[in-house]
Amino acid sequence: MGFTHFDENGKAFMVDVTNKKETVRTAEAVGTIKVSKEVYEAVKSGTVGKGDVLGVATTAGIMGAKHTSDLIPMCHILPITNCSIQFELDPEEYAIHCTCTVKVTGKTGVEMEALTGVSTALLTVYDMCKAIDKSMEISGIYLRRKTGGKSGEIINMK
Amino acid sequence: MGFTHFDENGKAFMVDVTNKKETVRTAEAVGTIKVSKEVYEAVKSGTVGKGDVLGVATTAGIMGAKHTSDLIPMCHILPITNCSIQFELDPEEYAIHCTCTVKVTGKTGVEMEALTGVSTALLTVYDMCKAIDKSMEISGIYLRRKTGGKSGEIINMK
Amino acid sequence: MGFTHFDENGKAFMVDVTNKKETVRTAEAVGTIKVSKEVYEAVKSGTVGKGDVLGVATTAGIMGAKHTSDLIPMCHILPITNCSIQFELDPEEYAIHCTCTVKVTGKTGVEMEALTGVSTALLTVYDMCKAIDKSMEISGIYLRRKTGGKSGEIINMK
Amino acid sequence: MGFTHFDENGKAFMVDVTNKKETVRTAEAVGTIKVSKEVYEAVKSGTVGKGDVLGVATTAGIMGAKHTSDLIPMCHILPITNCSIQFELDPEEYAIHCTCTVKVTGKTGVEMEALTGVSTALLTVYDMCKAIDKSMEISGIYLRRKTGGKSGEIINMK
Amino acid sequence: MGFTHFDENGKAFMVDVTNKKETVRTAEAVGTIKVSKEVYEAVKSGTVGKGDVLGVATTAGIMGAKHTSDLIPMCHILPITNCSIQFELDPEEYAIHCTCTVKVTGKTGVEMEALTGVSTALLTVYDMCKAIDKSMEISGIYLRRKTGGKSGEIINMK
Amino acid sequence: MGFTHFDENGKAFMVDVTNKKETVRTAEAVGTIKVSKEVYEAVKSGTVGKGDVLGVATTAGIMGAKHTSDLIPMCHILPITNCSIQFELDPEEYAIHCTCTVKVTGKTGVEMEALTGVSTALLTVYDMCKAIDKSMEISGIYLRRKTGGKSGEIINMK
């Protein structure tokens, strides 16, 4: 199977989905930011009191998911019908795990929306903590699950 | 040192840089996408002939860096004076490494612009290859080097 | 009835409308800007000759309504099918009343689009007149009427 | 004094500020949303526990202020150097008061940025509470104070 | 037949398409940029080796088509289902011809999307070559063909 | 002289202007739309009464100029200090001529802003008249004059 975003002359284009059926599609993407102990503690205490880094990152992630077709050149404009961001704190690794779930009734999937939502949320965490720690690292961004469309359900267990 | 993006009541705000001096600032961020052998070969041959995935991703990454303040809530609007994206192919790991370099003469740094440029470029590679491989993973996004501003030069060797 | 934009842990999310039916929905929002006599006369004469403040504000209001999902974090992207802006001049109060009407065939309503259209139109009037009067005030922004959807027709008489 | 945004033929244009001096400019705008007792209590308890409406609205308001030149046709693009949003709860009136403060070192003022920040923040409160109360009203949006530029300090006491 | 974008008082509005049927619609727009011999040769060699002006312009054109409703005040937001850009080099005239094809299943046509795609692609060619030639000219932008909707197929042969 | 937007490997990048001096720069771009007699008469009468096509197009053109760096991938973000749009009606040719003038104090020129302003204004005229005439053509888009920067004043007489 070859690229779907290039024509026979190697020119990029937005894939034609005109004749695809509208079906319910979901995608769930994940990612992680590893931070210093100091950042970890600050983020953790913020979520229960003040300085709510993850609250701001949740809002940014949802807005980022809505901006996907502005950022990714060959992505279709999709009126997504649901988007949520969840964070989980991992005290062993000083890691913050993020999950973004997106749904649509549409002609093409929302994998890129979920991945863009996760990326934007994690970049926002980075931005708000970078005065404390300049060596944070974002990793493990991948599609955990999708449903709907021609390829049906796909689950990546890592 | 605590958060700089929250006031004494824990409310988020855009940091006041009004009185900071304009200096030349640079930032270099990196990141990687790991792909299947099939995607790796397709991307590699595309760069020398047709189906130029990395060309589209370069354009998207530069445009993404310019969108940083739209995506990251507390980021300042910065009229960046230079942005470039470089890719390096790693045949051992079927990995594509991306570097984004950004410069500005401004009151605050361009770390977030470089990180957003890398993230957008890698998401674009993902988008253009996802019909072939649905288990690609983006990782290793961090700031490799920055110069300028109060904290001066910082280098992260990983 | 509680918030619909927060989950059971108090985390904000975009409400899931995947399974809602597409129906015709309309919304009409209103708002007012009170200005000085001098501004009032200038705006009024502009509409019949030159310096058409309300023409520019109409264009801005319609474009603002289309930007709603970019501005309001939890709003869905809605391909609105109609938008109009009307102004009415009130010589007793030196007030300019604005109405924005929006329609869509969709899974969720267009109240926020109508309210954002009114707000943007009134802010544009403010901007174009602020060299003359710096104490103008925008007030009375509310939803006057909506139809369609589960809650059906709602009319606010004030 | 006449309009500054229209030429001698009544055609709108963006005012020429090329030769104005860069000075520090600040603006503070305010506005209010009046809500039902039920919404008031929900918002109030959210700020101390879960369902943080005002946290989301703060983020939206800051991002809205950065979008001002996209929304208001004749506004200049200004790289604002500071933006903050404050809310105050008024239990007598079931009112939520919002203040947006913006700074820049620039050739023109940031009144519109402060007013757009307030409007976007209040519209976001509306959006997140509209399932409970459909008759909320936004009012009292005006410029409370500005400093810098040719017109110097202006204070509106209302 | 008169204007469709103005009401009986001459006020502009977004045309109401709420009750129009969703049908497949396509549009093909064309345009040309005339350049110097030096630019022509540089662009031509770039497409077969390095300095791929037309690759960047293709990406920009597709993204531009997706931005149509942000740019053109009375345009509806349309989730286009296909977009492609083609270039043809004319060695006689040192001209670069561009064609943009857009499809949608929607209530209104995609003529403006195709025309905006062509315009953005040609402006991008201009930008990337303007250091070499400052007298390039863009011309011949028109709708070559549309299908679907009430007016059916229309072909402009020029 | 070769391309300035590609590195030695042919990869596109945003030109580094970090060390260029800030000077006053201006650019004036022009363009034309040729329309049917019927459209010409409607536009002409609109400008003196109701249905002000050119008023809407002026607003759109100014907003388009501000969006230049969003549309043209390698363009710098420039806080333009002035933008105006002028139209001239040509009764011999049923042509509408548009001129866009832009100024900035910056490190790089505003040619692309002026050209994007003209293009957006003419596309808006097209949009508002396309129900009457589907064979309009946009042509003659070029840079008439620029001043400032290393290349100084350039005038294109055509």
PDB file of C-alpha atoms in Angstrom, chain A residues 5 12-15 67-77 116, chain B residues 55-67 70-71 117 120-121 123-124 127-128, chain E residues 54-72 78 80 82-85 87 98-102 112-124, chain F residues 67-74 123:
ATOM      1  CA  HIS A   5      -1.811  11.932  -0.131  1.00  0.00           C
ATOM      2  CA  ALA A  12       0.472  16.201  -2.540  1.00  0.00           C
ATOM      3  CA  PHE A  13      -3.303  16.640  -2.356  1.00  0.00           C
ATOM      4  CA  MET A  14      -6.159  16.390   0.106  1.00  0.00           C
ATOM      5  CA  VAL A  15      -7.626  12.889  -0.256  1.00  0.00           C
ATOM      6  CA  HIS A  67      -7.550  23.697  14.997  1.00  0.00           C
ATOM      7  CA  THR A  68      -6.247  20.459  13.444  1.00  0.00           C
ATOM      8  CA  SER A  69      -7.197  21.260   9.858  1.00  0.00           C
ATOM      9  CA  ASP A  70      -5.500  24.667  10.172  1.00  0.00           C
ATOM     10  CA  LEU A  71      -2.229  23.036  11.228  1.00  0.00           C
ATOM     11  CA  ILE A  72      -1.993  19.802   9.242  1.00  0.00           C
ATOM     12  CA  PRO A  73      -2.002  20.664   5.534  1.00  0.00           C
ATOM     13  CA  MET A  74      -3.850  17.685   4.069  1.00  0.00           C
ATOM     14  CA  CYS A  75      -6.372  17.235   6.921  1.00  0.00           C
ATOM     15  CA  HIS A  76     -10.047  17.691   6.203  1.00  0.00           C
ATOM     16  CA  ILE A  77     -12.164  20.189   8.141  1.00  0.00           C
ATOM     17  CA  THR A 116      -3.133  17.266  17.841  1.00  0.00           C
TER      18      THR A 116
ATOM     19  CA  GLY B  55       8.728  18.859   2.083  1.00  0.00           C
ATOM     20  CA  VAL B  56       5.068  19.178   3.121  1.00  0.00           C
ATOM     21  CA  ALA B  57       6.036  18.645   6.778  1.00  0.00           C
ATOM     22  CA  THR B  58       8.681  21.372   6.572  1.00  0.00           C
ATOM     23  CA  THR B  59       6.120  23.866   5.304  1.00  0.00           C
ATOM     24  CA  ALA B  60       3.635  22.801   7.987  1.00  0.00           C
ATOM     25  CA  GLY B  61       6.260  23.029  10.732  1.00  0.00           C
ATOM     26  CA  ILE B  62       7.222  26.591   9.810  1.00  0.00           C
ATOM     27  CA  MET B  63       3.546  27.629   9.653  1.00  0.00           C
ATOM     28  CA  GLY B  64       2.950  25.841  12.963  1.00  0.00           C
ATOM     29  CA  ALA B  65       5.754  27.783  14.641  1.00  0.00           C
ATOM     30  CA  LYS B  66       4.058  31.001  13.495  1.00  0.00           C
ATOM     31  CA  HIS B  67       0.772  29.813  15.085  1.00  0.00           C
ATOM     32  CA  ASP B  70      -2.790  30.912  18.898  1.00  0.00           C
ATOM     33  CA  LEU B  71      -2.322  27.435  20.353  1.00  0.00           C
ATOM     34  CA  GLY B 117       7.282  23.772  14.987  1.00  0.00           C
ATOM     35  CA  THR B 120       3.480  20.244  13.893  1.00  0.00           C
ATOM     36  CA  ALA B 121       6.065  18.894  11.456  1.00  0.00           C
ATOM     37  CA  LEU B 123       2.190  15.362  13.197  1.00  0.00           C
ATOM     38  CA  THR B 124       2.191  16.178   9.471  1.00  0.00           C
ATOM     39  CA  ASP B 127      -0.878  12.327   8.818  1.00  0.00           C
ATOM     40  CA  MET B 128       0.664  11.654   5.434  1.00  0.00           C
TER      41      MET B 128
ATOM     42  CA  LEU E  54       5.702  24.562  -6.546  1.00  0.00           C
ATOM     43  CA  GLY E  55       5.656  21.984  -3.739  1.00  0.00           C
ATOM     44  CA  VAL E  56       5.434  24.725  -1.116  1.00  0.00           C
ATOM     45  CA  ALA E  57       2.842  26.570  -3.210  1.00  0.00           C
ATOM     46  CA  THR E  58       0.731  23.424  -3.504  1.00  0.00           C
ATOM     47  CA  THR E  59       0.652  23.020   0.260  1.00  0.00           C
ATOM     48  CA  ALA E  60      -0.165  26.713   0.726  1.00  0.00           C
ATOM     49  CA  GLY E  61      -2.920  26.579  -1.889  1.00  0.00           C
ATOM     50  CA  ILE E  62      -4.660  23.646  -0.234  1.00  0.00           C
ATOM     51  CA  MET E  63      -4.434  25.310   3.183  1.00  0.00           C
ATOM     52  CA  GLY E  64      -5.651  28.568   1.625  1.00  0.00           C
ATOM     53  CA  ALA E  65      -8.720  26.842   0.190  1.00  0.00           C
ATOM     54  CA  LYS E  66      -9.535  25.592   3.694  1.00  0.00           C
ATOM     55  CA  HIS E  67      -9.289  29.199   4.996  1.00  0.00           C
ATOM     56  CA  THR E  68     -11.793  30.612   2.488  1.00  0.00           C
ATOM     57  CA  SER E  69     -14.572  31.321   4.970  1.00  0.00           C
ATOM     58  CA  ASP E  70     -12.089  33.158   7.222  1.00  0.00           C
ATOM     59  CA  LEU E  71     -11.096  35.474   4.381  1.00  0.00           C
ATOM     60  CA  ILE E  72     -14.263  36.100   2.385  1.00  0.00           C
ATOM     61  CA  LEU E  78     -17.735  24.310   4.120  1.00  0.00           C
ATOM     62  CA  ILE E  80     -14.555  20.417   1.740  1.00  0.00           C
ATOM     63  CA  ASN E  82     -11.236  17.123  -1.680  1.00  0.00           C
ATOM     64  CA  CYS E  83      -8.747  19.723  -2.812  1.00  0.00           C
ATOM     65  CA  SER E  84      -5.896  19.512  -5.271  1.00  0.00           C
ATOM     66  CA  ILE E  85      -3.559  21.973  -6.945  1.00  0.00           C
ATOM     67  CA  PHE E  87       0.822  23.502 -11.961  1.00  0.00           C
ATOM     68  CA  CYS E  98      -2.242  26.859 -11.691  1.00  0.00           C
ATOM     69  CA  THR E  99      -5.471  24.871 -11.380  1.00  0.00           C
ATOM     70  CA  CYS E 100      -7.290  24.233  -8.113  1.00  0.00           C
ATOM     71  CA  THR E 101     -10.064  21.639  -7.894  1.00  0.00           C
ATOM     72  CA  VAL E 102     -12.354  21.434  -4.873  1.00  0.00           C
ATOM     73  CA  MET E 112     -14.727  30.614  -3.807  1.00  0.00           C
ATOM     74  CA  GLU E 113     -12.662  27.807  -2.273  1.00  0.00           C
ATOM     75  CA  ALA E 114     -11.177  26.956  -5.675  1.00  0.00           C
ATOM     76  CA  LEU E 115     -10.490  30.621  -6.485  1.00  0.00           C
ATOM     77  CA  THR E 116      -8.927  31.226  -3.048  1.00  0.00           C
ATOM     78  CA  GLY E 117      -6.790  28.103  -3.442  1.00  0.00           C
ATOM     79  CA  VAL E 118      -5.447  29.326  -6.790  1.00  0.00           C
ATOM     80  CA  SER E 119      -4.823  32.842  -5.463  1.00  0.00           C
ATOM     81  CA  THR E 120      -2.956  31.604  -2.384  1.00  0.00           C
ATOM     82  CA  ALA E 121      -0.828  29.208  -4.428  1.00  0.00           C
ATOM     83  CA  LEU E 122       0.147  31.933  -6.895  1.00  0.00           C
ATOM     84  CA  LEU E 123       0.892  34.447  -4.121  1.00  0.00           C
ATOM     85  CA  THR E 124       3.165  31.815  -2.575  1.00  0.00           C
TER      86      THR E 124
ATOM     87  CA  HIS F  67      -3.634  37.444   7.621  1.00  0.00           C
ATOM     88  CA  THR F  68      -0.725  37.323   5.162  1.00  0.00           C
ATOM     89  CA  SER F  69       1.659  35.387   7.386  1.00  0.00           C
ATOM     90  CA  ASP F  70      -1.059  32.800   8.044  1.00  0.00           C
ATOM     91  CA  LEU F  71      -1.513  32.193   4.323  1.00  0.00           C
ATOM     92  CA  ILE F  72       1.944  32.492   2.777  1.00  0.00           C
ATOM     93  CA  PRO F  73       4.190  29.853   4.372  1.00  0.00           C
ATOM     94  CA  MET F  74       7.543  31.634   4.407  1.00  0.00           C
ATOM     95  CA  LEU F 123     -12.071  37.700  -4.349  1.00  0.00           C
TER      96      LEU F 123
END
